[in-house]
Amino acid sequence: MAGNDWINSYLEAILDVGPGLDDAKSSLLLRERGRFSPTRYFVDNVIGFDETDLHRSWVKAQATRSPQERNTRLENMCWRIWNLARQKKQLENEEAHRVAKRRIEREKGRREAVADMSEDLSEGEKGEPFSDVSAHGDSHRGRLPRMSSIDAMEAWANQQKGKKLYLVLISLHGLIRGENMELGRDSDTGGQVKYVVELARALASMPGVYRVDLLTRQVACPEVDSSYGEPTEMLASHNSDNATDEIGESSGAYIIRIPFGPKDKYIPKELLWPHIPEFVDGALSHVIQMSKVLGEQVGGGHPVWPVAIHGHYADAGDSAARLSGALNVPMLFTGHSLGRDKLEQLLRQGRLTKDEINTTYKIMRRIEAEETSLDSSEVVITSTRQEIDEQWRLYDGFDPVLEKKLRARIRRNVSCYGRFMPRMFVIPPGMEFNHIVPHEGDIDGETEGGEDHQRSPDPPIWTEIMRFFTNPRKPMILALARPDPKKNLTTLVKAFGECRPLRELANLTLIMGNRDNIDEMSSTSASMLLSIIKMIDKYDLYGQVAYPKHHKQVEVADIYRLAAKTKGVFINPAFIEPFGLTLIEAAAHGLPMVATKNGGPVDIHRVLDNGLLIDPHDQQSIADALLKLVADKQLWAKCRANGLRNIHLFSWTEHCKTYLSRIASCKPRQPGWLKNDDDDENSESDSPSDSLRDMQDISLNLKFSLDGDKENDNSKLEHAVLSYAKGVGKRTVSGEKSEQLKFPALRRRTHIFVIAIDDDDIGSLFENVKKIFKAVENEKTEGSIGFILATSLRMAEIHSFLVSKGVNPSDFDAFICNSGADLYYSSSHSEDNPFVFDLYYHSHIEYRWGGEGLRKTLVKWAASIIDKKAENKNEEHVVTEDEEVSTNYCYAFNIHKPGLVPPVKELRKLMRIQALRCHVIYCQNGKKINVIPVSASRSQALRYLYLRWGMDLSKVVVFVGESGDTDYEGFLGGVHKSVILKGVGSSSTNQLHANRVYPLSDVTPTESPNLFQTPDECSSADIRASLGKLGVLKP
């Protein structure tokens, strides 16, 4: 095969060497070494398994004059190739094992899900509430037809005029600004940055959309431009023709930069994970404030909540899941590139172990974030069908087969038994074409009729590129990508260098980002660039290849125009291309394309029909395709014409219209206490809802208050309480009485201390509570500090213990119970019933709660976990349901033998495979399992209190132990301050946090100024000293 002649000559040389290593005369140098250990040689000398490395070794061997040294080198290569083959075989076996295991788990989960849904079919035929339909994104409301004319667009626009939509987009990593984007500056500032900015700008120009916020990270450090430190940047519309009438004080598209993470430091996306909670708190504050502002402008005084929150990439998806859960609004997700797919590729390469991959890329945290995004998203938007069929199907939370079954049941109005699957939609990224005028001339002159007007000067970037070429009039092969191994630019240079006809007919231009000094680039980028420069030297391509050091983002269009002017070709040879926006940009400028057959280019080619697809691993295929388009002028003209004729199908207008129709298919959600007009007037943060405040005066029975809502009788009671609350909510109070009735008390506190210590037993928990009370005794008496208890215990257990220890329940302003499934407030109006239950909290967290279908599946799972070594059948059950403790929103299970229970990640995986969305928590040192709604947790409950009552999160101090329940990490980040009581709860570390999906260190902000650890066996004085160092109290 061409290009592999060295392999043939190498094999011939091996035959010439003679007998193998067992022959005593095989090599003088090997015999001189004494006892030769192949194993030790592999460990010490075999460096990777890159074929180019072997090729270099062969070149050295071939150039060696000494026969003995030559033979030694060849023998060493024999061992290396044998080891290479062994490694590849091992990797193939491991991959086959992973695929088989995943298939078995998926098929088993699918069978169990279908079997569960087949039970009691007569009851299922009664139908599912409408909420299930909207949860799957399937609605008869508005699959809007593709716009085929101006009249259709105007008709659609008229339908949207009455709407005032507020949209929130999130894209965290990289450097984002509206103009002069530094694309290619680093691996985090790439195509995604341009996509989200243009999406925000295009959405804001659509009818019915009032405001679009693009949330990202604020970066204020000397190494980047000062514009990235500006808190707000308005995105001006590039297309005045599409501008809507939605003009107001706060209308339009904005980049909102939220400060989080290390100050004065720009860090890569892999290091952002510990700081995600801090971003969520900042974003929540912005959205609440903006909703109120928009409410004053266009909402008639009522807050205008986001119609959807859209996360881009895994880090933003994780953030969007928390933010949408805190606000109770729909979530959308776009992965851009997916962690499981990257992990599979890296494992196949074999250069890094799974642990090394995770250390470098934090890949397991990224994958869990993507799984969480699937749990919370109503709609997942992809660029191509390939992303759904080949990448998303690798995830536990998405099964295309089960998704179709659920969709069919929804269409028939048949129950899905609590199972939910996000809807996947292919919406290709858009582009604005109005400013693009395809070039009709050639390199020698202007367009026809050019004699009638003065020729415009060439753009400066043309001169910068053409200075590389001996003959700049030859057609230009253009590649635009950063120097990254997955972009496959080295294979392109090889193909060009080894194809003489192509070299004679065309030039090659490589636009590989911007650089000042190769030594200052990242190691990966520098290595790739040096490899390309060495190939240019090897094939003597001087005068035929351009690789300019700098270009501005605004000059990219000029680069496309230059390539089109020379009748050139655009190529994207990436191993896998998620979409390929540059292919659309090139087609809009009249450039035919040659593109990889893996990923999005397949869909683009199907629509545009403007070029050829190639196998990126086949060097000859790349050269043949380029040569065919450059040499055949008729084919070139046909591809150019096809591209220009069909390019409008990828406009931003088309994209946004489809996008908004998908949002319209989601059921609108917002904070529960704001859904009814009767409550709206009292729902502002500075005027708490009377419906809840007046519940203090209702004498609820103790069972309801302590155990949460139960079915049947209690659900009726809840309905009655709500009805009564609405009635009395219309009463007005004034003066002192109004101040006294403000509820809950936490609204009046200067600071809130949240005690979230997961101790081994309730007794030691309250010993630490007393220490904290004593540390701030004076402030507690004054009422400036309030307390919240956040625990996995149920309210009845807490109440019983408070009474037994003589602790006044009113010492706490609120109780977050059952791991975040229930929320209570203390009340001084009744000694018999000192707690008030927040009825709206459940409506806030019930999204995708599986209910009875989930409970039955959990009971089956518990029954399957048995101790085969148990002496009698009564002791063989390891996990049993705790019906007495379970509530409608918390299914509790007792663990009798913690050592025999699978880790929490396995139960989460099982639920996801069966399309059951929930939050599984192992708690009380491995003695209990609480399963609660997916959007609920103890840390999320704090955000609910901020949203509902205006509790300032920056004034919150959370007390935790060294370890805790499996939701422990939720308290370690955020704008609140955390005090870690050293030595408390440490015994649960090994039991509960073993076999985590990702290391706890990946999400712990070790250098955060908001985190402080006390000494061992700390006293009240130590706790107070810690609070002083955090700036909460005066030392």
Short mmCIF file of C-alpha atoms in Angstrom, two decimals, residues 516-702:
data_model
loop_
_atom_site.label_atom_id
_atom_site.label_comp_id
_atom_site.label_asym_id
_atom_site.label_seq_id
_atom_site.Cartn_x
_atom_site.Cartn_y
_atom_site.Cartn_z
CA ASP A 516 2.80 34.18 19.28
CA ASN A 517 5.35 31.59 20.32
CA ILE A 518 5.08 27.82 19.93
CA ASP A 519 6.79 27.35 23.28
CA GLU A 520 3.95 29.24 24.97
CA MET A 521 1.25 26.98 23.51
CA SER A 522 -0.21 24.01 25.36
CA SER A 523 1.91 20.87 25.08
CA THR A 524 -0.65 19.09 22.87
CA SER A 525 -1.09 22.01 20.47
CA ALA A 526 2.65 22.70 20.30
CA SER A 527 3.41 19.05 19.60
CA MET A 528 0.84 18.93 16.78
CA LEU A 529 2.09 22.14 15.21
CA LEU A 530 5.70 20.98 15.32
CA SER A 531 4.70 17.68 13.71
CA ILE A 532 3.02 19.56 10.86
CA ILE A 533 6.03 21.85 10.35
CA LYS A 534 8.34 18.80 10.27
CA MET A 535 6.13 17.18 7.63
CA ILE A 536 6.25 20.32 5.53
CA ASP A 537 10.00 20.11 5.72
CA LYS A 538 10.03 16.35 5.07
CA TYR A 539 7.95 16.64 1.87
CA ASP A 540 9.59 19.95 0.89
CA LEU A 541 6.25 21.77 0.74
CA TYR A 542 7.73 25.26 1.03
CA GLY A 543 5.87 27.60 -1.29
CA GLN A 544 2.84 25.29 -1.30
CA VAL A 545 1.56 25.36 2.31
CA ALA A 546 0.46 28.43 4.30
CA TYR A 547 0.10 28.44 8.07
CA PRO A 548 -0.21 32.07 9.24
CA LYS A 549 0.37 32.87 12.89
CA HIS A 550 -2.50 35.32 13.37
CA HIS A 551 -5.96 36.10 12.09
CA LYS A 552 -8.93 37.97 13.50
CA GLN A 553 -12.36 36.42 13.78
CA VAL A 554 -13.78 39.02 11.40
CA GLU A 555 -11.18 37.94 8.79
CA VAL A 556 -12.47 34.36 8.60
CA ALA A 557 -15.03 35.41 5.97
CA ASP A 558 -12.22 36.94 3.91
CA ILE A 559 -10.29 33.68 4.11
CA TYR A 560 -13.29 31.77 2.76
CA ARG A 561 -13.62 34.37 -0.02
CA LEU A 562 -9.98 33.95 -1.00
CA ALA A 563 -10.37 30.18 -1.25
CA ALA A 564 -13.52 30.59 -3.36
CA LYS A 565 -11.81 33.17 -5.56
CA THR A 566 -9.08 30.65 -6.39
CA LYS A 567 -11.77 27.99 -7.08
CA GLY A 568 -10.54 26.04 -4.11
CA VAL A 569 -12.01 23.46 -1.72
CA PHE A 570 -12.75 23.45 2.00
CA ILE A 571 -11.79 20.31 3.94
CA ASN A 572 -12.65 19.01 7.41
CA PRO A 573 -10.70 15.76 7.93
CA ALA A 574 -11.49 15.31 11.66
CA PHE A 575 -11.74 11.75 12.97
CA ILE A 576 -15.20 12.62 14.34
CA GLU A 577 -16.96 15.94 13.83
CA PRO A 578 -19.99 16.50 16.10
CA PHE A 579 -21.48 18.91 13.58
CA GLY A 580 -19.19 20.96 11.36
CA LEU A 581 -20.29 24.60 11.39
CA THR A 582 -17.29 25.59 9.28
CA LEU A 583 -18.68 23.42 6.47
CA ILE A 584 -21.83 25.55 6.39
CA GLU A 585 -19.82 28.77 6.51
CA ALA A 586 -17.66 27.57 3.62
CA ALA A 587 -20.71 26.54 1.56
CA ALA A 588 -22.26 29.98 2.10
CA HIS A 589 -19.15 31.50 0.49
CA GLY A 590 -19.37 29.16 -2.50
CA LEU A 591 -16.78 26.57 -1.47
CA PRO A 592 -17.32 22.86 -2.20
CA MET A 593 -16.41 20.59 0.70
CA VAL A 594 -14.47 17.44 1.45
CA ALA A 595 -15.41 16.17 4.90
CA THR A 596 -15.17 13.24 7.27
CA LYS A 597 -17.87 10.63 7.00
CA ASN A 598 -18.03 10.37 10.80
CA GLY A 599 -20.58 12.62 12.45
CA GLY A 600 -22.41 15.76 11.43
CA PRO A 601 -20.97 16.26 7.93
CA VAL A 602 -23.10 13.32 6.77
CA ASP A 603 -26.29 15.26 7.57
CA ILE A 604 -24.88 18.47 6.10
CA HIS A 605 -23.90 16.70 2.90
CA ARG A 606 -27.36 15.13 2.66
CA VAL A 607 -28.93 18.59 2.69
CA LEU A 608 -26.40 20.60 0.68
CA ASP A 609 -25.00 17.93 -1.70
CA ASN A 610 -21.97 20.12 -2.28
CA GLY A 611 -18.95 17.85 -2.02
CA LEU A 612 -17.49 14.48 -1.10
CA LEU A 613 -17.23 12.46 2.13
CA ILE A 614 -14.02 10.64 3.05
CA ASP A 615 -12.69 8.13 5.55
CA PRO A 616 -10.42 10.26 7.77
CA HIS A 617 -8.15 7.28 8.44
CA ASP A 618 -7.60 6.68 4.70
CA GLN A 619 -4.89 9.03 3.49
CA GLN A 620 -5.40 8.00 -0.12
CA SER A 621 -9.14 8.67 0.10
CA ILE A 622 -8.44 12.23 1.24
CA ALA A 623 -6.00 12.87 -1.60
CA ASP A 624 -8.33 11.36 -4.23
CA ALA A 625 -11.34 13.43 -3.14
CA LEU A 626 -9.36 16.68 -3.14
CA LEU A 627 -7.83 15.92 -6.49
CA LYS A 628 -11.20 15.08 -8.00
CA LEU A 629 -12.79 18.38 -6.97
CA VAL A 630 -9.77 20.52 -7.90
CA ALA A 631 -9.24 18.88 -11.30
CA ASP A 632 -12.87 18.50 -12.43
CA LYS A 633 -14.15 22.05 -12.96
CA GLN A 634 -17.66 20.90 -13.87
CA LEU A 635 -17.97 18.91 -10.66
CA TRP A 636 -16.58 21.88 -8.72
CA ALA A 637 -19.17 24.23 -10.26
CA LYS A 638 -22.01 21.78 -9.58
CA CYS A 639 -21.06 21.38 -5.91
CA ARG A 640 -20.73 25.13 -5.51
CA ALA A 641 -24.15 25.75 -7.04
CA ASN A 642 -25.81 23.06 -4.91
CA GLY A 643 -24.37 24.55 -1.76
CA LEU A 644 -25.50 28.08 -2.54
CA ARG A 645 -28.97 26.90 -3.55
CA ASN A 646 -29.62 24.93 -0.33
CA ILE A 647 -27.71 26.95 2.25
CA HIS A 648 -30.82 28.84 3.42
CA LEU A 649 -31.95 25.62 5.15
CA PHE A 650 -29.25 26.28 7.76
CA SER A 651 -30.24 29.87 8.56
CA TRP A 652 -30.59 31.07 12.14
CA THR A 653 -34.20 31.95 11.43
CA GLU A 654 -34.97 28.33 10.63
CA HIS A 655 -33.03 27.15 13.66
CA CYS A 656 -34.76 29.51 16.09
CA LYS A 657 -38.23 28.80 14.75
CA THR A 658 -37.78 25.08 15.29
CA TYR A 659 -36.09 25.76 18.64
CA LEU A 660 -38.99 27.84 19.93
CA SER A 661 -41.54 25.28 18.75
CA ARG A 662 -39.75 22.65 20.87
CA ILE A 663 -39.89 24.92 23.90
CA ALA A 664 -43.59 25.44 23.25
CA SER A 665 -44.08 21.67 23.50
CA CYS A 666 -42.83 21.71 27.10
CA LYS A 667 -45.33 22.16 29.89
CA PRO A 668 -44.78 25.61 31.45
CA ARG A 669 -43.48 25.45 35.01
CA GLN A 670 -42.70 28.09 37.60
CA PRO A 671 -42.48 28.38 41.39
CA GLY A 672 -45.61 26.73 42.77
CA TRP A 673 -46.86 29.50 45.03
CA LEU A 674 -46.97 31.90 42.06
CA LYS A 675 -49.23 29.81 39.86
CA ASN A 676 -52.49 31.17 41.24
CA ASP A 677 -53.57 34.74 40.74
CA ASP A 678 -54.93 34.85 44.28
CA ASP A 679 -51.43 34.40 45.68
CA ASP A 680 -49.44 36.53 43.29
CA GLU A 681 -49.93 39.81 45.07
CA ASN A 682 -48.38 38.43 48.25
CA SER A 683 -45.57 36.39 46.75
CA GLU A 684 -42.75 38.90 46.59
CA SER A 685 -39.72 38.14 48.71
CA ASP A 686 -40.35 41.18 50.90
CA SER A 687 -43.98 40.18 51.48
CA PRO A 688 -44.31 36.45 52.13
CA SER A 689 -47.37 34.60 50.95
CA ASP A 690 -50.26 34.85 53.36
CA SER A 691 -51.39 31.38 52.34
CA LEU A 692 -48.42 29.91 54.20
CA ARG A 693 -48.17 32.59 56.91
CA ASP A 694 -51.75 32.07 58.05
CA MET A 695 -51.25 28.33 58.27
CA GLN A 696 -49.74 29.10 61.68
CA ASP A 697 -53.29 29.65 62.89
CA ILE A 698 -54.54 26.30 61.57
CA SER A 699 -54.46 23.52 64.11
CA LEU A 700 -53.08 20.69 61.98
CA ASN A 701 -52.93 17.26 63.56
CA LEU A 702 -49.50 16.11 64.71
#
